[in-house]
Tab-separated table of C-alpha atoms in Angstrom:
chain	number	residue	atom	x	y	z
W	137	MET	CA	97.668	202.411	98.147
W	138	ILE	CA	97.974	200.598	94.817
W	139	ALA	CA	100.946	202.751	93.783
W	140	LEU	CA	102.656	202.164	97.127
W	141	THR	CA	102.070	198.404	97.083
W	142	VAL	CA	103.128	197.878	93.465
W	143	THR	CA	106.267	200.027	93.808
W	144	PHE	CA	107.183	198.320	97.075
W	145	LEU	CA	106.846	194.814	95.645
W	146	ILE	CA	108.672	195.584	92.383
W	147	LEU	CA	111.662	197.181	94.127
W	148	LEU	CA	111.738	194.402	96.704
W	149	VAL	CA	111.836	191.729	93.993
W	150	LEU	CA	114.543	193.639	92.132
W	151	GLY	CA	116.691	193.581	95.284
W	152	ALA	CA	116.849	197.336	95.844
W	153	PRO	CA	118.223	198.518	99.217
W	154	ILE	CA	115.446	198.566	101.781
W	155	ALA	CA	115.802	202.327	102.364
W	156	ILE	CA	115.198	202.897	98.632
W	157	VAL	CA	112.241	200.496	98.680
W	158	LEU	CA	110.581	202.319	101.586
W	159	GLY	CA	111.363	205.826	100.319
W	160	ALA	CA	110.446	205.244	96.668
W	161	SER	CA	107.182	203.456	97.470
W	162	SER	CA	106.228	206.276	99.855
W	163	LEU	CA	107.002	208.838	97.174
W	164	ALA	CA	104.948	206.873	94.634
W	165	TYR	CA	101.981	206.977	97.032
W	166	ILE	CA	102.286	210.749	97.492
W	167	ILE	CA	102.565	211.380	93.754
W	168	ALA	CA	99.577	209.131	93.042
W	169	ALA	CA	97.575	211.039	95.671
W	170	ASP	CA	98.042	214.161	93.517
W	171	ASN	CA	98.379	216.361	96.559
W	172	ALA	CA	101.313	218.767	96.282
W	173	ARG	CA	101.065	219.696	99.948
W	174	MET	CA	101.959	216.157	100.940
W	175	LEU	CA	105.370	216.649	99.322
W	176	LEU	CA	106.124	219.181	102.032
W	177	VAL	CA	105.617	216.460	104.633
W	178	ILE	CA	108.442	214.277	103.302
W	179	PRO	CA	111.394	216.258	104.784
W	180	GLN	CA	109.532	216.616	108.083
W	181	LYS	CA	108.862	212.889	108.424
W	182	LEU	CA	112.356	211.920	107.323
W	183	TYR	CA	113.785	214.220	109.985
W	184	GLN	CA	111.419	212.914	112.658
W	185	GLY	CA	112.508	209.365	111.831
W	186	THR	CA	116.073	210.128	112.907
W	187	ASP	CA	115.329	212.696	115.626
W	188	ASN	CA	115.502	210.181	118.455
W	189	PHE	CA	118.133	210.070	121.187
W	190	ILE	CA	117.989	206.272	121.304
W	191	LEU	CA	119.424	206.048	117.782
W	192	LEU	CA	122.706	207.500	119.043
W	193	ALA	CA	123.429	204.072	120.492
W	194	ILE	CA	123.722	202.515	117.031
W	195	PRO	CA	127.019	204.096	115.863
W	196	PHE	CA	128.582	203.573	119.287
W	197	TYR	CA	127.750	199.865	119.410
W	198	LEU	CA	128.911	199.410	115.826
W	199	LEU	CA	132.192	201.178	116.571
W	200	ALA	CA	132.667	199.160	119.788
W	201	GLY	CA	132.311	195.965	117.761
W	202	GLU	CA	134.797	197.171	115.156
W	203	LEU	CA	137.319	198.141	117.844
W	204	MET	CA	136.839	194.796	119.549
W	205	ASN	CA	137.752	192.939	116.382
W	206	ALA	CA	140.705	195.219	115.667
W	207	THR	CA	142.149	194.774	119.159
W	208	GLY	CA	141.894	190.982	118.990
W	209	ILE	CA	139.291	190.612	121.728
W	210	THR	CA	137.368	188.091	119.615
W	211	GLN	CA	140.460	185.927	119.139
W	212	ARG	CA	141.234	186.010	122.869
W	213	LEU	CA	137.716	184.833	123.706
W	214	ILE	CA	137.955	182.026	121.157
W	215	HIS	CA	141.378	180.945	122.454
W	216	PHE	CA	140.161	180.777	126.054
W	217	PHE	CA	136.990	178.804	125.298
W	218	THR	CA	138.945	176.437	123.033
W	219	THR	CA	141.430	175.786	125.837
W	220	LEU	CA	138.621	175.322	128.353
W	221	LEU	CA	136.394	173.036	126.233
W	222	GLY	CA	138.880	171.476	123.836
W	223	HIS	CA	138.708	168.040	125.470
W	224	VAL	CA	134.944	167.728	124.825
W	225	ARG	CA	133.775	165.935	121.660
W	226	GLY	CA	132.407	168.569	119.327
W	227	ALA	CA	134.398	171.166	121.268
W	228	LEU	CA	134.978	173.605	118.415
W	229	ALA	CA	131.280	173.675	117.567
W	230	GLN	CA	130.480	174.313	121.227
W	231	VAL	CA	133.159	177.004	121.372
W	232	SER	CA	131.615	178.653	118.317
W	233	ILE	CA	128.251	178.878	120.083
W	234	VAL	CA	129.661	180.049	123.427
W	235	THR	CA	131.823	182.679	121.726
W	236	SER	CA	128.815	183.902	119.762
W	237	MET	CA	126.885	184.275	122.999
W	238	MET	CA	129.707	186.335	124.457
W	239	PHE	CA	130.165	188.300	121.224
W	240	SER	CA	126.416	189.000	121.237
W	241	ALA	CA	126.887	191.148	124.320
W	242	ILE	CA	129.139	193.441	122.304
W	243	SER	CA	128.262	193.523	118.606
W	244	GLY	CA	124.453	193.471	118.537
W	245	THR	CA	124.225	192.294	114.921
W	246	ALA	CA	123.984	188.766	113.549
W	247	ALA	CA	125.953	189.549	110.399
W	248	SER	CA	128.904	190.904	112.418
W	249	ASP	CA	128.864	187.796	114.594
W	250	ALA	CA	128.813	185.479	111.581
W	251	ALA	CA	131.672	187.313	109.891
W	252	ALA	CA	133.890	187.922	112.942
W	253	VAL	CA	133.487	184.657	114.850
W	254	GLY	CA	132.806	182.565	111.751
W	255	GLY	CA	135.922	183.884	110.041
W	256	VAL	CA	137.976	182.219	112.788
W	257	MET	CA	135.876	179.238	113.858
W	258	ILE	CA	134.697	177.825	110.516
W	259	PRO	CA	138.241	177.380	109.090
W	260	ALA	CA	139.335	175.935	112.462
W	261	MET	CA	136.494	173.393	112.415
W	262	LYS	CA	137.304	172.427	108.834
W	263	ARG	CA	140.953	171.843	109.766
W	264	GLU	CA	139.834	169.552	112.598
W	265	GLY	CA	137.770	167.425	110.216
W	266	TYR	CA	134.272	168.860	110.702
W	267	ASP	CA	131.917	168.660	107.755
W	268	PRO	CA	132.112	172.162	106.162
W	269	ALA	CA	128.327	172.435	105.841
W	270	PHE	CA	127.842	171.538	109.518
W	271	ALA	CA	130.530	174.023	110.582
W	272	ALA	CA	128.798	176.744	108.578
W	273	ALA	CA	125.393	175.803	109.983
W	274	VAL	CA	126.632	175.965	113.579
W	275	GLN	CA	127.963	179.470	113.051
W	276	ALA	CA	124.888	180.690	111.189
W	277	ALA	CA	122.566	179.388	113.906
W	278	SER	CA	124.635	180.759	116.782
W	279	SER	CA	124.802	184.153	115.094
W	280	THR	CA	121.051	184.559	115.594
W	281	ILE	CA	121.784	184.917	119.311
W	282	ALA	CA	123.437	188.303	118.675
W	283	PRO	CA	120.194	190.246	118.072
W	284	ILE	CA	118.579	188.658	121.159
W	285	ILE	CA	121.200	189.086	123.886
W	286	PRO	CA	121.705	192.854	124.314
W	287	PRO	CA	122.875	195.127	122.896
W	288	SER	CA	120.771	194.533	119.796
W	289	MET	CA	120.341	196.824	116.794
W	290	VAL	CA	116.998	195.190	115.986
W	291	MET	CA	115.731	195.764	119.523
W	292	ILE	CA	116.878	199.387	119.459
W	293	LEU	CA	114.916	200.020	116.269
W	294	TYR	CA	111.904	198.164	117.675
W	295	ALA	CA	112.016	200.352	120.793
W	296	VAL	CA	112.093	203.458	118.596
W	297	PHE	CA	109.106	202.428	116.475
W	298	ALA	CA	107.095	201.006	119.391
W	299	ASN	CA	108.076	203.790	121.816
W	300	ILE	CA	109.169	201.509	124.655
W	301	SER	CA	112.177	201.419	126.979
W	302	VAL	CA	115.399	200.135	125.395
W	303	ALA	CA	116.691	199.011	128.792
W	304	ALA	CA	113.519	196.981	129.408
W	305	ILE	CA	113.611	195.105	126.108
W	306	PHE	CA	117.367	194.586	126.476
W	307	ALA	CA	116.817	192.994	129.881
W	308	ALA	CA	113.975	190.873	128.507
W	309	GLY	CA	116.257	189.469	125.808
W	310	VAL	CA	118.921	188.085	128.154
W	311	LEU	CA	117.230	184.875	129.326
W	312	PRO	CA	115.749	183.921	125.908
W	313	GLY	CA	119.187	184.460	124.358
W	314	ILE	CA	120.869	182.211	126.911
W	315	ILE	CA	118.215	179.513	126.458
W	316	LEU	CA	118.681	179.718	122.694
W	317	GLY	CA	122.448	179.233	123.032
W	318	LEU	CA	122.072	176.291	125.428
W	319	SER	CA	119.530	174.660	123.112
W	320	GLN	CA	121.922	174.899	120.177
W	321	MET	CA	124.699	173.436	122.311
W	322	MET	CA	122.374	170.516	123.044
W	323	ILE	CA	122.072	169.841	119.292
W	324	VAL	CA	125.870	169.696	119.020
W	325	TRP	CA	126.071	167.440	122.088
W	326	ILE	CA	123.550	165.005	120.585
W	327	LYS	CA	125.447	164.929	117.302
W	328	ALA	CA	128.715	164.395	119.189
W	329	ARG	CA	127.181	161.466	121.078
W	330	SER	CA	126.390	159.854	117.718
W	331	GLY	CA	130.116	159.766	116.965
W	332	THR	CA	129.881	161.770	113.750
W	333	LEU	CA	132.065	164.625	114.979
W	334	PRO	CA	135.886	164.570	115.157
W	335	PRO	CA	137.478	163.217	118.365
W	336	PRO	CA	138.342	165.766	121.041
W	337	ALA	CA	141.795	167.110	121.787
W	338	PRO	CA	143.620	166.191	125.012
W	339	ARG	CA	142.462	168.082	128.089
W	340	ALA	CA	144.421	171.303	128.559
W	341	ALA	CA	146.550	171.652	131.653
W	342	ARG	CA	145.286	173.896	134.420
W	343	HIS	CA	148.008	176.417	133.848
W	344	GLU	CA	147.009	176.646	130.162
W	345	VAL	CA	143.387	177.310	131.112
W	346	ALA	CA	144.497	179.864	133.688
W	347	SER	CA	146.771	181.550	131.146
W	348	GLY	CA	143.947	181.697	128.592
W	349	PHE	CA	141.604	183.155	131.177
W	350	ARG	CA	144.103	185.863	132.148
W	351	ASP	CA	144.572	186.741	128.486
W	352	ALA	CA	140.788	186.981	127.974
W	353	LEU	CA	139.975	188.626	131.295
W	354	LEU	CA	139.920	192.160	129.902
W	355	ALA	CA	137.874	190.913	126.944
W	356	PHE	CA	135.227	189.669	129.414
W	357	GLY	CA	135.113	193.182	130.792
W	358	MET	CA	133.351	194.494	127.682
W	359	PRO	CA	130.070	192.534	127.987
W	360	VAL	CA	130.150	192.931	131.773
W	361	LEU	CA	130.492	196.681	131.321
W	362	ILE	CA	127.686	196.922	128.782
W	363	LEU	CA	125.166	194.572	130.353
W	364	GLY	CA	126.082	195.379	133.942
W	365	GLY	CA	125.879	199.107	133.322
W	366	ILE	CA	122.491	198.936	131.598
W	367	LEU	CA	120.830	196.394	133.861
W	368	SER	CA	122.093	198.031	137.068
W	369	GLY	CA	120.840	201.429	135.956
W	370	ALA	CA	124.324	202.972	136.006
W	371	PHE	CA	124.096	203.786	132.282
W	372	THR	CA	121.409	204.239	129.720
W	373	ALA	CA	121.735	202.028	126.640
W	374	THR	CA	123.289	204.919	124.732
W	375	GLU	CA	125.731	205.827	127.505
W	376	ALA	CA	126.769	202.170	127.830
W	377	ALA	CA	127.570	202.128	124.112
W	378	ALA	CA	129.798	205.194	124.455
W	379	VAL	CA	131.539	203.697	127.500
W	380	ALA	CA	132.139	200.489	125.531
W	381	VAL	CA	133.883	202.466	122.787
W	382	VAL	CA	136.124	204.180	125.340
W	383	TYR	CA	136.911	200.824	126.999
W	384	ALA	CA	137.799	199.167	123.690
W	385	ALA	CA	139.960	202.150	122.704
W	386	ILE	CA	141.843	202.053	126.025
W	387	LEU	CA	142.526	198.329	125.558
W	388	GLY	CA	143.718	198.850	122.002
W	389	PHE	CA	145.956	201.844	122.633
W	390	THR	CA	147.376	201.217	126.104
W	391	ILE	CA	147.032	197.483	126.973
W	392	TYR	CA	147.230	195.466	123.753
W	393	ARG	CA	148.847	198.325	121.807
W	394	ASN	CA	147.619	197.109	118.431
W	395	LEU	CA	145.469	200.119	117.576
W	396	THR	CA	146.832	203.012	115.544
W	397	LEU	CA	145.218	206.209	114.335
W	398	PRO	CA	145.110	205.026	110.681
W	399	ILE	CA	143.308	201.837	111.795
W	400	VAL	CA	140.842	203.842	113.870
W	401	GLY	CA	140.261	206.116	110.884
W	402	LYS	CA	139.255	203.141	108.726
W	403	LEU	CA	136.997	201.810	111.483
W	404	LEU	CA	135.298	205.187	111.811
W	405	ILE	CA	134.627	205.274	108.072
W	406	ARG	CA	133.112	201.770	108.113
W	407	THR	CA	131.000	202.668	111.140
W	408	ALA	CA	129.800	205.896	109.515
W	409	ILE	CA	128.779	204.074	106.323
W	410	THR	CA	126.850	201.401	108.214
W	411	THR	CA	125.248	203.967	110.532
W	412	GLY	CA	124.223	206.108	107.576
W	413	GLY	CA	122.458	203.143	106.018
W	414	LEU	CA	120.604	202.306	109.233
W	415	LEU	CA	119.556	205.905	109.841
W	416	LEU	CA	118.316	206.175	106.259
W	417	ILE	CA	116.199	203.085	106.916
W	418	ALA	CA	114.875	204.666	110.125
W	419	ALA	CA	114.019	207.879	108.268
W	420	THR	CA	112.246	206.284	105.307
W	421	GLY	CA	110.641	203.742	107.628
W	422	TYR	CA	109.071	206.550	109.641
W	423	LEU	CA	107.690	208.075	106.443
W	424	PHE	CA	106.350	204.681	105.361
W	425	ALA	CA	104.752	204.093	108.776
W	426	TRP	CA	103.114	207.532	108.639
W	427	ILE	CA	101.527	206.683	105.293
W	428	MET	CA	100.286	203.358	106.642
W	429	ALA	CA	98.778	205.163	109.613
W	430	SER	CA	97.118	207.758	107.372
W	431	GLU	CA	95.537	204.918	105.383
W	432	GLN	CA	94.405	203.313	108.668
W	433	ILE	CA	96.252	200.078	107.824
W	434	PRO	CA	96.988	199.320	111.510
W	435	THR	CA	93.313	199.753	112.372
W	436	LYS	CA	92.198	197.496	109.528
W	437	ALA	CA	94.790	194.888	110.461
W	438	ALA	CA	93.608	195.008	114.057
W	439	GLN	CA	90.007	194.494	113.038
W	440	LEU	CA	90.962	191.561	110.807
W	441	MET	CA	93.070	189.775	113.411
W	442	LEU	CA	90.631	190.428	116.239
W	443	ALA	CA	87.865	189.026	114.067
W	444	ILE	CA	89.817	185.767	113.937
W	445	SER	CA	90.578	185.618	117.640
W	446	GLU	CA	91.015	187.935	120.607
W	447	ASN	CA	92.995	185.327	122.547
W	448	PRO	CA	96.556	186.590	123.254
W	449	VAL	CA	98.130	183.171	122.616
W	450	ALA	CA	96.311	182.751	119.302
W	451	PHE	CA	97.336	186.278	118.315
W	452	LEU	CA	101.019	185.599	119.066
W	453	LEU	CA	100.894	182.373	117.073
W	454	MET	CA	99.428	184.266	114.098
W	455	VAL	CA	102.139	186.917	114.436
W	456	ASN	CA	104.855	184.249	114.535
W	457	ILE	CA	103.540	182.581	111.385
W	458	LEU	CA	103.288	185.948	109.625
W	459	LEU	CA	106.834	186.978	110.571
W	460	LEU	CA	108.322	183.615	109.628
W	461	LEU	CA	106.647	183.851	106.212
W	462	LEU	CA	107.786	187.452	105.743
W	463	GLY	CA	111.312	186.492	106.711
W	464	THR	CA	111.585	184.037	103.828
W	465	PHE	CA	111.480	186.821	101.233
W	466	MET	CA	111.823	190.133	103.053
W	467	ASP	CA	114.733	191.898	104.724
W	468	THR	CA	114.705	191.807	108.531
W	469	LEU	CA	114.471	195.568	108.992
W	470	ALA	CA	111.781	195.872	106.300
W	471	ALA	CA	109.631	193.317	108.083
W	472	LEU	CA	110.226	195.093	111.397
W	473	ILE	CA	109.240	198.501	110.030
W	474	ILE	CA	106.069	197.147	108.440
W	475	VAL	CA	104.946	194.920	111.296
W	476	VAL	CA	105.622	197.028	114.391
W	477	PRO	CA	103.346	200.024	113.630
W	478	MET	CA	100.675	197.642	112.355
W	479	LEU	CA	100.632	194.975	115.074
W	480	SER	CA	101.917	196.557	118.295
W	481	PRO	CA	98.606	198.430	118.876
W	482	VAL	CA	96.739	195.142	118.367
W	483	ALA	CA	99.028	193.392	120.846
W	484	ALA	CA	98.299	196.057	123.442
W	485	GLN	CA	94.577	195.746	122.744
W	486	VAL	CA	94.546	191.996	123.482
W	487	GLY	CA	96.574	192.495	126.656
W	488	ILE	CA	100.096	191.493	125.597
W	489	ASP	CA	102.908	193.336	127.352
W	490	PRO	CA	104.745	195.512	124.784
W	491	VAL	CA	108.164	194.360	125.995
W	492	HIS	CA	107.199	190.689	125.719
W	493	PHE	CA	105.721	191.346	122.284
W	494	GLY	CA	108.929	193.109	121.234
W	495	VAL	CA	111.118	190.156	122.184
W	496	VAL	CA	108.829	187.735	120.333
W	497	VAL	CA	108.773	189.941	117.221
W	498	CYS	CA	112.556	190.448	117.174
W	499	PHE	CA	113.167	186.735	117.782
W	500	ALA	CA	110.788	185.684	114.999
W	501	ILE	CA	112.067	188.219	112.493
W	502	ILE	CA	115.671	187.099	113.005
W	503	GLN	CA	114.805	183.566	111.897
W	504	GLY	CA	114.380	184.942	108.392
W	505	MET	CA	118.167	185.242	108.268
W	506	LEU	CA	118.328	181.430	108.374
W	507	THR	CA	115.696	180.699	105.743
W	508	PRO	CA	116.045	180.839	101.954
W	509	PRO	CA	115.772	182.539	99.542
W	510	LEU	CA	117.239	185.525	101.438
W	511	GLY	CA	118.956	183.824	104.377
W	512	LEU	CA	121.722	186.422	104.764
W	513	LEU	CA	123.548	184.396	107.417
W	514	LEU	CA	123.514	181.324	105.187
W	515	PHE	CA	125.183	183.288	102.389
W	516	ILE	CA	127.853	184.687	104.744
W	517	VAL	CA	128.829	181.346	106.286
W	518	SER	CA	128.661	179.425	102.991
W	519	GLN	CA	131.181	181.852	101.510
W	520	ILE	CA	133.480	181.539	104.535
W	521	ALA	CA	133.223	177.742	104.511
W	522	ARG	CA	133.412	177.590	100.689
W	523	VAL	CA	130.529	175.166	100.564
W	524	ARG	CA	127.369	175.093	98.475
W	525	PHE	CA	124.449	177.155	99.740
W	526	GLU	CA	122.120	174.143	99.404
W	527	ALA	CA	124.358	172.032	101.653
W	528	VAL	CA	124.196	174.664	104.414
W	529	ILE	CA	120.389	174.737	104.126
W	530	ARG	CA	120.224	170.994	104.820
W	531	ALA	CA	122.657	171.250	107.724
W	532	ILE	CA	120.827	174.188	109.339
W	533	MET	CA	117.488	172.369	109.696
W	534	PRO	CA	118.043	170.853	113.204
W	535	PHE	CA	119.202	174.238	114.505
W	536	LEU	CA	116.291	176.030	112.858
W	537	ALA	CA	113.906	173.550	114.476
W	538	VAL	CA	115.415	174.305	117.898
W	539	ASN	CA	115.201	178.062	117.256
W	540	LEU	CA	111.515	177.743	116.404
W	541	ALA	CA	110.908	175.648	119.539
W	542	VAL	CA	112.476	178.389	121.661
W	543	LEU	CA	110.361	180.986	119.826
W	544	LEU	CA	107.228	179.041	120.692
W	545	ALA	CA	108.344	178.718	124.316
W	546	ILE	CA	108.961	182.439	124.819
W	547	SER	CA	105.667	183.220	123.070
W	548	LEU	CA	103.802	181.071	125.588
W	549	ALA	CA	105.815	182.118	128.671
W	550	PRO	CA	105.656	185.903	129.123
W	551	GLY	CA	106.545	185.564	132.793
W	552	PHE	CA	109.890	184.021	131.888
W	553	VAL	CA	110.681	186.748	129.335
W	554	LEU	CA	109.642	189.567	131.675
W	555	PHE	CA	111.258	188.136	134.820
W	556	LEU	CA	114.510	190.078	134.550
W	557	PRO	CA	113.034	193.495	133.593
W	558	ARG	CA	110.554	193.165	136.478
W	559	LEU	CA	113.299	192.127	138.880
W	560	LEU	CA	115.279	195.220	137.901
W	561	GLY	CA	112.259	197.492	138.198
W	562	LEU	CA	112.276	198.413	134.511
W	563	ILE	CA	108.604	197.470	134.104
W	564	GLU	CA	105.742	196.857	136.504
């Protein structure tokens, strides 16, 4: 285990891609074990890590998001919400959050949300006189909704590693995601009441709102199709992703007519590259998890945590603290791969529903994208806003506080998190 731990930490500090970190540290462990037969296990475990039907959803959701951006669906959503809410003080900040909530039901990744929505909204807020750091902070915070409201790449990977229903954890993420968005909108409302945000624009005429709605109507069809199909049982999560791709392609080729084969070719290449990276993480993560299991790390972790307390609430609080600390210096997927095989058996042992535990884990891990020194979302929005990274850190603090309050609430209220999956018959 020394070889694995040392290699893992060195590569992590050096900033190596997480797939390389997991694969190289696993290989170092096998070499240090001086057992040639274990080398034969590597291809088998790498294959098993990707041999899962659920993972087919990843390239489809990624491609659906790319097609949505290329067809201008994002811009249509932003235009409609700006027309609808433009007369409210702090309107553009509110529009940024609402659009991110809607975009969450399509993209499934926080980074895509920050880049796609932020690329439009942050410059718009700056033009209207918003403080650049605040504009960047709003977008960074609202982008954390994307991995909570389904579809979610993080939740898909959690379901794979924890062997639970994707549809169930997707359904469980809907209400926490909505509460998170509304809580962030409350922060903007409070700041607007203080008079520190630019004055609102004149109220749009009804015909302008109606025109914006008609223009965005087909864009609303995408999240309705995905969420409605999954939650109603009409589609599996993977089938819904494929249907979303077909829907976006039909809009681009026949309705909006702004998609061409060369554009689609570029989108397919980008999707393939991103998918390849995620599948490589899944493969090496499976190998890494197998080694941890062979060393009985999950069992030892269970014994340690149960020795502290067997109370489910105390356990969840310990998990939250652990994940928030890991998120400050570790990649989101790395933390997920390490924590899930180690802690999900403990959660089951103390009586925590695996779907509830999955939502809490995914929610907590995502907060690492808002905290330095990694803080991927902070880097993305600071570059878009052309503002110092340190300024965004200061501006993000009220939103981070709200995010953590929501995390605590969903940790203590399993009935709220599990209400929708139980209502839909996805869990007992």
